[in-house]
């Protein structure tokens, strides 16, 4: 118990709850100093030292939420950095460094199951541990013969029954001959053979077969279909395969055994993933070896996929836009009177009084200015210049006005989708990251108005029928089916699409941008391969200005408007497979009885 702690006992129990003492002012000051130091260290890139400062501060002031939050955020950052370094080491086939990084991540966060799993992956990659996924749950008692070891020579001339007895006695085995074995003269010469070879040769000469009765006794009968059915020993064995994932895989295994070994009595239990075989003992032994060879667990690999997307756009407007169209008109009193209704009397009075005349162009221009302010006619509301005098006084207007543009709009978007998948042999691995966006197919509304509809609309209790819609998967959708070869090459069947919402729609229906790749690729273990690449580039250049002068290099930006649009779009998909488990690579030798 720490100094100053006050024990508190609950009535009726012997449990003692220790309440920690409140932090002193000195502890709070030291915690504040440690937190500030940790913040500076984290900003400078020293994450581990910052984590130690945050941990000290949280211990001195355990009730400060800010200190605890900073400590946990820094802890998770250290864990993710260690895992990323470990993953890079795994891709480089450096299992020792990967194990060290994953252990480092577990030191910071012992409850991180992903780091623990990656540590197991690194250990398996370094030391391949046999993964036996086969269990024999039931079998019959096997009776096997135990002949004397060694090789013998035989040079025999006599009858068939004596030959069988002499060959068996040579290996300390007692042979009982059935009455079905015919007695006929035979010659038998063979050198340096063991018991199995000698008996197989003798059976071929005498057309017989034998069955064991005990470790030193055997029974020999004529090789006929009836004797095979009556005397051949049948064995029953039940196998439990806990790596079988689907009933289809179990059925394929049973069909393969039935066709390869000609097993007629074989039964499967899909609910318990078991196979029961009833056949002669050598056939059952052969089936056991075959099942063991395929029951070591499916090969597995880690798929490291990176999807790079780069989009950039540039829009630039530079130059001076001068007027490119002009209107020329005569400023006679008749024109002014037609432009401004009611002004003809005023103009006639001014001319009669001598206020304006054909030679007084300044007075006429002043009148035009006043009429321009009072008139709404487009000809007078548009800026114009005058030249000439008298009857030849002309007006010149232009549109648009002088405009100087210096505008640049540039955008650059870069995104990376980094996906790590663990997949099994010939089983599709599916990953969907994003959202499901609803798209309305149809809406419902009453086609006529009735008293009941008017009533519910009036009292605001009307509920609109639910519309019909479908969901579209937006984001990254990936489906990868691996096939691992014996030489550690990996074939991948990849189906991937990236869907995003466009900025516009048609009649309220959104437009979905779609990038899709379907194909297959074969690459070596640990190598990176580019499975898809897409590049789109568009350049547009427009110019608006005066002819001839706009094409003079020295005066082009002073006499014309230049507009340039550039759009670049690039997509790159990179895949790196890393095998974490291979199928057993050992030969199988099967010895079947004759007739199989």
JSON list of N, CA and C in Angstrom, two decimals, residues 13 469 568:
[
{"chain": "A", "resi": 13, "resn": "UNK", "atom": "N", "xyz": [-18.06, -8.18, 3.56]},
{"chain": "A", "resi": 13, "resn": "UNK", "atom": "CA", "xyz": [-17.04, -8.81, 2.74]},
{"chain": "A", "resi": 13, "resn": "UNK", "atom": "C", "xyz": [-15.69, -8.53, 3.34]},
{"chain": "A", "resi": 469, "resn": "UNK", "atom": "N", "xyz": [-35.56, 1.22, -54.38]},
{"chain": "A", "resi": 469, "resn": "UNK", "atom": "CA", "xyz": [-34.18, 1.62, -54.63]},
{"chain": "A", "resi": 469, "resn": "UNK", "atom": "C", "xyz": [-33.28, 0.39, -54.57]},
{"chain": "A", "resi": 568, "resn": "UNK", "atom": "N", "xyz": [-4.73, 15.41, -66.33]},
{"chain": "A", "resi": 568, "resn": "UNK", "atom": "CA", "xyz": [-3.96, 14.17, -66.30]},
{"chain": "A", "resi": 568, "resn": "UNK", "atom": "C", "xyz": [-4.59, 13.23, -65.28]}
]
